[in-house]
PDB file of C-alpha atoms and ligand atoms in Angstrom:
ATOM      1  CA  UNK L   1     117.204 113.115  70.273  1.00 89.00           C
ATOM      2  CA  UNK L   2     116.658 112.354  73.930  1.00 95.00           C
ATOM      3  CA  UNK L   3     118.553 113.890  76.822  1.00 98.00           C
ATOM      4  CA  UNK L   4     118.712 111.514  79.800  1.00 98.00           C
ATOM      5  CA  UNK L   5     119.768 112.866  83.181  1.00 98.00           C
ATOM      6  CA  UNK L   6     120.706 110.521  86.005  1.00 98.00           C
ATOM      7  CA  UNK L   7     119.942 112.105  89.360  1.00 97.00           C
ATOM      8  CA  UNK L   8     119.574 111.388  93.061  1.00 94.00           C
ATOM      9  CA  UNK L   9     119.316 113.540  96.162  1.00 87.00           C
ATOM     10  CA  UNK L  10     121.585 111.246  98.109  1.00 87.00           C
ATOM     11  CA  UNK L  11     125.144 110.281  97.203  1.00 90.00           C
ATOM     12  CA  UNK L  12     126.140 106.850  96.075  1.00 93.00           C
ATOM     13  CA  UNK L  13     123.097 104.936  94.745  1.00 94.00           C
ATOM     14  CA  UNK L  14     124.848 104.239  91.426  1.00 96.00           C
ATOM     15  CA  UNK L  15     124.387 107.226  89.104  1.00 97.00           C
ATOM     16  CA  UNK L  16     127.884 107.087  87.676  1.00 98.00           C
ATOM     17  CA  UNK L  17     127.837 103.292  87.392  1.00 98.00           C
ATOM     18  CA  UNK L  18     124.553 103.442  85.464  1.00 98.00           C
ATOM     19  CA  UNK L  19     125.919 106.237  83.278  1.00 98.00           C
ATOM     20  CA  UNK L  20     128.976 104.091  82.507  1.00 98.00           C
ATOM     21  CA  UNK L  21     126.792 101.070  81.741  1.00 97.00           C
ATOM     22  CA  UNK L  22     124.354 102.931  79.489  1.00 98.00           C
ATOM     23  CA  UNK L  23     126.978 105.037  77.666  1.00 98.00           C
ATOM     24  CA  UNK L  24     129.327 102.159  76.938  1.00 97.00           C
ATOM     25  CA  UNK L  25     126.609  99.738  75.890  1.00 96.00           C
ATOM     26  CA  UNK L  26     124.945 102.296  73.616  1.00 97.00           C
ATOM     27  CA  UNK L  27     128.315 103.205  72.063  1.00 97.00           C
ATOM     28  CA  UNK L  28     128.995  99.503  71.490  1.00 95.00           C
ATOM     29  CA  UNK L  29     125.759  99.080  69.538  1.00 94.00           C
ATOM     30  CA  UNK L  30     126.676 101.977  67.285  1.00 95.00           C
ATOM     31  CA  UNK L  31     124.848 104.955  68.771  1.00 96.00           C
ATOM     32  CA  UNK L  32     126.570 108.337  68.934  1.00 97.00           C
ATOM     33  CA  UNK L  33     126.702 109.072  72.637  1.00 98.00           C
ATOM     34  CA  UNK L  34     127.712 112.197  74.538  1.00 98.00           C
ATOM     35  CA  UNK L  35     127.985 112.353  78.316  1.00 98.00           C
ATOM     36  CA  UNK L  36     128.104 115.516  80.378  1.00 98.00           C
ATOM     37  CA  UNK L  37     129.775 114.932  83.710  1.00 98.00           C
ATOM     38  CA  UNK L  38     128.135 117.568  85.908  1.00 98.00           C
ATOM     39  CA  UNK L  39     129.718 116.306  89.119  1.00 97.00           C
ATOM     40  CA  UNK L  40     132.639 118.325  90.588  1.00 96.00           C
ATOM     41  CA  UNK L  41     134.303 115.022  91.596  1.00 96.00           C
ATOM     42  CA  UNK L  42     134.833 114.271  87.853  1.00 97.00           C
ATOM     43  CA  UNK L  43     134.254 110.559  88.499  1.00 97.00           C
ATOM     44  CA  UNK L  44     132.681 109.935  85.088  1.00 98.00           C
ATOM     45  CA  UNK L  45     135.047 112.074  83.018  1.00 98.00           C
ATOM     46  CA  UNK L  46     138.211 110.837  84.770  1.00 98.00           C
ATOM     47  CA  UNK L  47     137.066 107.251  84.210  1.00 98.00           C
ATOM     48  CA  UNK L  48     136.324 108.003  80.547  1.00 98.00           C
ATOM     49  CA  UNK L  49     139.734 109.592  80.058  1.00 97.00           C
ATOM     50  CA  UNK L  50     141.958 107.221  81.977  1.00 97.00           C
ATOM     51  CA  UNK L  51     140.223 103.873  82.504  1.00 97.00           C
ATOM     52  CA  UNK L  52     137.508 103.173  79.937  1.00 97.00           C
ATOM     53  CA  UNK L  53     138.421 100.660  77.249  1.00 93.00           C
ATOM     54  CA  UNK L  54     135.228 100.184  75.222  1.00 95.00           C
ATOM     55  CA  UNK L  55     133.638 101.735  72.136  1.00 96.00           C
ATOM     56  CA  UNK L  56     134.250 105.465  71.781  1.00 97.00           C
ATOM     57  CA  UNK L  57     131.871 108.113  73.059  1.00 98.00           C
ATOM     58  CA  UNK L  58     132.186 111.806  73.921  1.00 98.00           C
ATOM     59  CA  UNK L  59     132.472 112.865  77.555  1.00 98.00           C
ATOM     60  CA  UNK L  60     132.682 116.477  78.717  1.00 98.00           C
ATOM     61  CA  UNK L  61     133.083 117.771  82.269  1.00 98.00           C
ATOM     62  CA  UNK L  62     130.861 120.796  82.862  1.00 98.00           C
ATOM     63  CA  UNK L  63     129.655 121.904  86.289  1.00 97.00           C
ATOM     64  CA  UNK L  64     128.497 125.429  85.533  1.00 97.00           C
ATOM     65  CA  UNK L  65     124.735 125.786  85.848  1.00 96.00           C
ATOM     66  CA  UNK L  66     125.037 128.573  83.284  1.00 97.00           C
ATOM     67  CA  UNK L  67     126.503 126.339  80.595  1.00 98.00           C
ATOM     68  CA  UNK L  68     125.046 122.845  81.114  1.00 98.00           C
ATOM     69  CA  UNK L  69     121.735 123.401  79.311  1.00 98.00           C
ATOM     70  CA  UNK L  70     123.295 124.979  76.202  1.00 98.00           C
ATOM     71  CA  UNK L  71     125.991 122.318  76.117  1.00 98.00           C
ATOM     72  CA  UNK L  72     123.371 119.538  76.363  1.00 98.00           C
ATOM     73  CA  UNK L  73     121.299 121.080  73.557  1.00 98.00           C
ATOM     74  CA  UNK L  74     124.401 121.513  71.360  1.00 98.00           C
ATOM     75  CA  UNK L  75     125.524 117.914  71.946  1.00 98.00           C
ATOM     76  CA  UNK L  76     121.972 116.766  71.295  1.00 97.00           C
ATOM     77  CA  UNK L  77     122.233 118.129  67.726  1.00 96.00           C
ATOM     78  CA  UNK L  78     125.065 115.793  66.821  1.00 96.00           C
ATOM     79  CA  UNK L  79     124.435 112.703  68.951  1.00 97.00           C
ATOM     80  CA  UNK L  80     121.799 109.998  69.261  1.00 97.00           C
ATOM     81  CA  UNK L  81     121.662 110.295  73.043  1.00 98.00           C
ATOM     82  CA  UNK L  82     122.983 112.771  75.601  1.00 98.00           C
ATOM     83  CA  UNK L  83     123.490 111.472  79.138  1.00 98.00           C
ATOM     84  CA  UNK L  84     124.100 113.753  82.125  1.00 98.00           C
ATOM     85  CA  UNK L  85     125.669 112.371  85.287  1.00 98.00           C
ATOM     86  CA  UNK L  86     124.919 114.665  88.218  1.00 98.00           C
ATOM     87  CA  UNK L  87     126.417 115.195  91.676  1.00 96.00           C
ATOM     88  CA  UNK L  88     125.122 113.288  94.689  1.00 85.00           C
ATOM     89  CA  UNK L  89     123.724 116.392  96.335  1.00 81.00           C
ATOM     90  CA  UNK L  90     121.139 118.894  95.218  1.00 79.00           C
ATOM     91  CA  UNK L  91     122.830 121.828  93.493  1.00 90.00           C
ATOM     92  CA  UNK L  92     121.796 124.287  90.826  1.00 95.00           C
ATOM     93  CA  UNK L  93     123.778 122.475  88.116  1.00 96.00           C
ATOM     94  CA  UNK L  94     121.853 119.310  88.950  1.00 96.00           C
ATOM     95  CA  UNK L  95     118.541 121.163  88.784  1.00 96.00           C
ATOM     96  CA  UNK L  96     119.447 122.601  85.364  1.00 97.00           C
ATOM     97  CA  UNK L  97     120.499 119.124  84.196  1.00 97.00           C
ATOM     98  CA  UNK L  98     117.110 117.787  85.294  1.00 97.00           C
ATOM     99  CA  UNK L  99     115.200 120.629  83.642  1.00 97.00           C
ATOM    100  CA  UNK L 100     116.906 120.270  80.242  1.00 97.00           C
ATOM    101  CA  UNK L 101     116.280 116.494  80.277  1.00 98.00           C
ATOM    102  CA  UNK L 102     113.538 114.669  78.432  1.00 97.00           C
ATOM    103  CA  UNK L 103     113.890 111.807  80.867  1.00 97.00           C
ATOM    104  CA  UNK L 104     115.312 111.384  84.354  1.00 97.00           C
ATOM    105  CA  UNK L 105     116.586 108.129  85.787  1.00 97.00           C
ATOM    106  CA  UNK L 106     116.756 107.888  89.582  1.00 96.00           C
ATOM    107  CA  UNK L 107     118.790 104.962  90.911  1.00 95.00           C
ATOM    108  CA  UNK L 108     118.107 103.708  94.374  1.00 92.00           C
ATOM    109  CA  UNK L 109     119.347 100.929  96.564  1.00 90.00           C
ATOM    110  CA  UNK L 110     117.280  99.061  99.143  1.00 84.00           C
ATOM    111  CA  UNK L 111     116.584 100.979 102.329  1.00 80.00           C
ATOM    112  CA  UNK L 112     114.283 103.640 103.712  1.00 78.00           C
ATOM    113  CA  UNK L 113     116.738 106.495 103.155  1.00 82.00           C
ATOM    114  CA  UNK L 114     117.083 105.659  99.485  1.00 83.00           C
ATOM    115  CA  UNK L 115     113.350 105.304  99.032  1.00 86.00           C
ATOM    116  CA  UNK L 116     112.937 108.711 100.602  1.00 88.00           C
ATOM    117  CA  UNK L 117     115.614 110.259  98.351  1.00 88.00           C
ATOM    118  CA  UNK L 118     113.932 108.741  95.275  1.00 90.00           C
ATOM    119  CA  UNK L 119     110.589 110.259  96.280  1.00 91.00           C
ATOM    120  CA  UNK L 120     112.242 113.625  96.887  1.00 91.00           C
ATOM    121  CA  UNK L 121     114.122 113.492  93.572  1.00 93.00           C
ATOM    122  CA  UNK L 122     110.909 112.651  91.726  1.00 92.00           C
ATOM    123  CA  UNK L 123     109.042 115.514  93.426  1.00 92.00           C
ATOM    124  CA  UNK L 124     111.878 117.849  92.469  1.00 93.00           C
ATOM    125  CA  UNK L 125     111.706 116.657  88.851  1.00 93.00           C
ATOM    126  CA  UNK L 126     107.950 117.237  88.737  1.00 92.00           C
ATOM    127  CA  UNK L 127     108.359 120.750  90.154  1.00 94.00           C
ATOM    128  CA  UNK L 128     111.047 121.589  87.621  1.00 95.00           C
ATOM    129  CA  UNK L 129     108.939 120.204  84.767  1.00 95.00           C
ATOM    130  CA  UNK L 130     106.007 122.395  85.869  1.00 96.00           C
ATOM    131  CA  UNK L 131     108.258 125.434  86.152  1.00 95.00           C
ATOM    132  CA  UNK L 132     109.567 124.812  82.638  1.00 94.00           C
ATOM    133  CA  UNK L 133     106.039 123.963  81.404  1.00 96.00           C
ATOM    134  CA  UNK L 134     107.224 120.802  79.773  1.00 93.00           C
ATOM    135  CA  UNK L 135     106.881 117.068  80.103  1.00 94.00           C
ATOM    136  CA  UNK L 136     109.788 115.287  81.802  1.00 96.00           C
ATOM    137  CA  UNK L 137     109.468 111.546  82.365  1.00 95.00           C
ATOM    138  CA  UNK L 138     110.943 110.124  85.557  1.00 95.00           C
ATOM    139  CA  UNK L 139     111.638 106.501  86.489  1.00 95.00           C
ATOM    140  CA  UNK L 140     113.432 104.951  89.416  1.00 94.00           C
ATOM    141  CA  UNK L 141     115.683 101.937  88.965  1.00 95.00           C
ATOM    142  CA  UNK L 142     116.685  99.499  91.675  1.00 93.00           C
ATOM    143  CA  UNK L 143     120.470  99.141  91.830  1.00 94.00           C
ATOM    144  CA  UNK L 144     122.718  96.878  93.913  1.00 93.00           C
ATOM    145  CA  UNK L 145     119.810  94.517  94.266  1.00 89.00           C
ATOM    146  CA  UNK L 146     120.277  91.412  96.348  1.00 86.00           C
ATOM    147  CA  UNK L 147     117.672  88.850  97.145  1.00 75.00           C
ATOM    148  CA  UNK L 148     117.093  89.877 100.742  1.00 73.00           C
ATOM    149  CA  UNK L 149     113.998  90.774 102.725  1.00 66.00           C
ATOM    150  CA  UNK L 150     115.148  94.382 102.661  1.00 69.00           C
ATOM    151  CA  UNK L 151     115.089  94.366  98.866  1.00 72.00           C
ATOM    152  CA  UNK L 152     111.663  92.782  98.742  1.00 74.00           C
ATOM    153  CA  UNK L 153     110.451  95.352 101.264  1.00 77.00           C
ATOM    154  CA  UNK L 154     111.858  98.172  99.101  1.00 76.00           C
ATOM    155  CA  UNK L 155     110.071  96.800  96.025  1.00 77.00           C
ATOM    156  CA  UNK L 156     106.760  96.728  97.897  1.00 80.00           C
ATOM    157  CA  UNK L 157     107.347 100.227  99.291  1.00 80.00           C
ATOM    158  CA  UNK L 158     108.214 101.562  95.833  1.00 81.00           C
ATOM    159  CA  UNK L 159     104.983 100.233  94.460  1.00 80.00           C
ATOM    160  CA  UNK L 160     102.871 101.536  97.327  1.00 82.00           C
ATOM    161  CA  UNK L 161     104.568 104.966  97.167  1.00 80.00           C
ATOM    162  CA  UNK L 162     103.520 105.104  93.502  1.00 82.00           C
ATOM    163  CA  UNK L 163     107.091 105.670  92.349  1.00 86.00           C
ATOM    164  CA  UNK L 164     107.309 104.829  88.635  1.00 90.00           C
ATOM    165  CA  UNK L 165     110.024 102.202  88.470  1.00 92.00           C
ATOM    166  CA  UNK L 166     111.709 100.334  85.616  1.00 94.00           C
ATOM    167  CA  UNK L 167     111.045  96.612  85.514  1.00 92.00           C
ATOM    168  CA  UNK L 168     114.726  95.931  84.908  1.00 93.00           C
ATOM    169  CA  UNK L 169     117.028  95.991  87.892  1.00 93.00           C
ATOM    170  CA  UNK L 170     120.785  95.948  88.376  1.00 95.00           C
ATOM    171  CA  UNK L 171     122.092  93.512  90.978  1.00 94.00           C
ATOM    172  CA  UNK L 172     124.926  93.982  93.384  1.00 95.00           C
ATOM    173  CA  UNK L 173     127.744  92.276  91.480  1.00 95.00           C
ATOM    174  CA  UNK L 174     131.511  92.382  91.582  1.00 95.00           C
ATOM    175  CA  UNK L 175     131.465  92.861  87.805  1.00 95.00           C
ATOM    176  CA  UNK L 176     129.572  96.154  88.228  1.00 96.00           C
ATOM    177  CA  UNK L 177     131.638  97.304  91.195  1.00 95.00           C
ATOM    178  CA  UNK L 178     134.812  96.718  89.165  1.00 95.00           C
ATOM    179  CA  UNK L 179     133.764  98.922  86.229  1.00 95.00           C
ATOM    180  CA  UNK L 180     135.090 102.030  87.970  1.00 93.00           C
ATOM    181  CA  UNK L 181     138.667 100.781  87.903  1.00 93.00           C
ATOM    182  CA  UNK L 182     138.722  98.082  85.210  1.00 92.00           C
ATOM    183  CA  UNK L 183     137.056 100.139  82.480  1.00 92.00           C
ATOM    184  CA  UNK L 184     135.296  97.080  81.097  1.00 91.00           C
ATOM    185  CA  UNK L 185     131.695  95.959  81.328  1.00 92.00           C
ATOM    186  CA  UNK L 186     130.503  92.392  81.735  1.00 91.00           C
ATOM    187  CA  UNK L 187     130.085  90.918  78.243  1.00 89.00           C
ATOM    188  CA  UNK L 188     128.580  87.622  79.259  1.00 91.00           C
ATOM    189  CA  UNK L 189     126.803  86.058  82.178  1.00 93.00           C
ATOM    190  CA  UNK L 190     123.995  87.389  84.349  1.00 94.00           C
ATOM    191  CA  UNK L 191     125.467  90.911  84.636  1.00 95.00           C
ATOM    192  CA  UNK L 192     125.523  91.311  80.842  1.00 96.00           C
ATOM    193  CA  UNK L 193     121.962  89.949  80.673  1.00 96.00           C
ATOM    194  CA  UNK L 194     120.819  92.629  83.129  1.00 97.00           C
ATOM    195  CA  UNK L 195     122.478  95.354  81.061  1.00 97.00           C
ATOM    196  CA  UNK L 196     120.829  94.006  77.879  1.00 96.00           C
ATOM    197  CA  UNK L 197     117.435  93.965  79.610  1.00 97.00           C
ATOM    198  CA  UNK L 198     117.892  97.530  80.856  1.00 98.00           C
ATOM    199  CA  UNK L 199     118.881  98.798  77.401  1.00 97.00           C
ATOM    200  CA  UNK L 200     115.943  96.927  75.838  1.00 97.00           C
ATOM    201  CA  UNK L 201     113.499  98.474  78.322  1.00 97.00           C
ATOM    202  CA  UNK L 202     114.912 101.995  77.863  1.00 98.00           C
ATOM    203  CA  UNK L 203     114.658 101.519  74.093  1.00 97.00           C
ATOM    204  CA  UNK L 204     111.093 100.258  74.386  1.00 96.00           C
ATOM    205  CA  UNK L 205     109.985 103.344  76.349  1.00 97.00           C
ATOM    206  CA  UNK L 206     111.815 105.619  73.909  1.00 96.00           C
ATOM    207  CA  UNK L 207     114.547 106.789  76.264  1.00 97.00           C
ATOM    208  CA  UNK L 208     117.198 105.301  73.959  1.00 97.00           C
ATOM    209  CA  UNK L 209     116.765 105.690  70.178  1.00 94.00           C
ATOM    210  CA  UNK L 210     115.804 102.452  68.478  1.00 90.00           C
ATOM    211  CA  UNK L 211     117.909 103.099  65.356  1.00 81.00           C
ATOM    212  CA  UNK L 212     121.148 101.619  66.691  1.00 72.00           C
ATOM    213  CA  UNK L 213     122.925  99.673  63.924  1.00 77.00           C
ATOM    214  CA  UNK L 214     123.825  96.846  66.320  1.00 67.00           C
ATOM    215  CA  UNK L 215     120.805  96.765  68.608  1.00 66.00           C
ATOM    216  CA  UNK L 216     120.429  93.201  69.966  1.00 58.00           C
ATOM    217  CA  UNK L 217     123.369  92.036  67.861  1.00 53.00           C
ATOM    218  CA  UNK L 218     126.623  93.237  69.366  1.00 49.00           C
ATOM    219  CA  UNK L 219     127.850  92.501  72.862  1.00 52.00           C
ATOM    220  CA  UNK L 220     129.309  95.528  74.646  1.00 51.00           C
ATOM    221  CA  UNK L 221     133.107  95.569  74.425  1.00 50.00           C
TER     222      UNK L 221
HETATM  223  N1  ATP X 325     125.367  97.213  90.907  1.00 94.70           N
HETATM  224  C1  ATP X 325     126.478  97.399  91.607  1.00 94.70           C
HETATM  225  N2  ATP X 325     127.179  96.340  92.084  1.00 94.70           N
HETATM  226  C2  ATP X 325     128.320  96.531  92.810  1.00 94.70           C
HETATM  227  N3  ATP X 325     128.822  97.744  93.121  1.00 94.70           N
HETATM  228  C3  ATP X 325     128.161  98.837  92.682  1.00 94.70           C
HETATM  229  C4  ATP X 325     126.963  98.716  91.906  1.00 94.70           C
HETATM  230  N4  ATP X 325     126.522  99.974  91.618  1.00 94.70           N
HETATM  231  C5  ATP X 325     127.405 100.814  92.180  1.00 94.70           C
HETATM  232  N5  ATP X 325     128.381 100.150  92.814  1.00 94.70           N
HETATM  233  C6  ATP X 325     129.512 100.739  93.572  1.00 94.70           C
HETATM  234  O1  ATP X 325     128.957 101.624  94.538  1.00 94.70           O
HETATM  235  C7  ATP X 325     129.753 102.793  94.665  1.00 94.70           C
HETATM  236  C8  ATP X 325     128.869 104.023  94.377  1.00 94.70           C
HETATM  237  O2  ATP X 325     128.436 103.930  93.011  1.00 94.70           O
HETATM  238  P1  ATP X 325     128.452 105.218  92.070  1.00 94.70           P
HETATM  239  O3  ATP X 325     129.738 105.950  92.177  1.00 94.70           O
HETATM  240  O4  ATP X 325     128.019 104.766  90.734  1.00 94.70           O
HETATM  241  O5  ATP X 325     127.301 106.059  92.768  1.00 94.70           O
HETATM  242  P2  ATP X 325     126.913 107.583  92.495  1.00 94.70           P
HETATM  243  O6  ATP X 325     125.446 107.696  92.692  1.00 94.70           O
HETATM  244  O7  ATP X 325     127.466 108.044  91.213  1.00 94.70           O
HETATM  245  O8  ATP X 325     127.704 108.314  93.690  1.00 94.70           O
HETATM  246  P3  ATP X 325     127.892 109.913  93.873  1.00 94.70           P
HETATM  247  O9  ATP X 325     126.569 110.426  94.376  1.00 94.70           O
HETATM  248  O10 ATP X 325     128.991 110.000  94.899  1.00 94.70           O
HETATM  249  O11 ATP X 325     128.252 110.474  92.529  1.00 94.70           O
HETATM  250  C9  ATP X 325     130.915 102.631  93.700  1.00 94.70           C
HETATM  251  O12 ATP X 325     132.014 102.127  94.407  1.00 94.70           O
HETATM  252  C10 ATP X 325     130.413 101.601  92.684  1.00 94.70           C
HETATM  253  O13 ATP X 325     131.467 100.840  92.141  1.00 94.70           O
HETATM  254 MG1   MG X 326     128.669 109.678  90.742  1.00 94.70          MG
END
């Protein structure tokens, strides 16, 4: 089953938020989900332990570059999807998390610095895939999107830089910003529609297994 690592060279583009969105939605549709929180800040695992209120999934904090790969492969045996949330700076644990992945998601927000970090993260992923002599798919995703000129500029730049990017985007919304302390995801409205579209696209490209009992039927709780 797929291992999906969420990575970025720069802090703060939305790795943990995307991990929370994907893990909770996939758990809500009946997939067995395991998350490895490979960030020393423990943002994902603390949230899972103390704040999250949705459908159950496994979340383990592991920052040792020596243990992450084996842990991911073990969790992969007993889950439908393993997600790895990495730290917002390049470290060896992050590189191992990228190398063990089948797929890497690189969030970015509008702006030259983020575009640059996405390019660098993608180059890093390609280098690691070559070193490991295996195929690792990489896609960027636009997060905190707002309908400004800057955003439109970033979309054009992404295309011209040849960065493979998901069609679905996640907007800048209070409902997403609140996840970190409310523990709940938007279940209706435009935010929920964006999450549905993202899950549908990830399922279509095979990054999320398509055997979920409740795929397209159950709203995330
Ligand atoms: N789509 C969004 N709309 C509104 N707020 C968002 C959105 N995505 C992320 N945020 C907020 O932006 C901040 C950074 O997001 P997040 O912690 O997910 O980034 P990160 O890449 O995991 O950061 P780090 O590199 O520090 O781990 C958080 O306060 C989060 O709530
Ligand atoms: Mg984070």
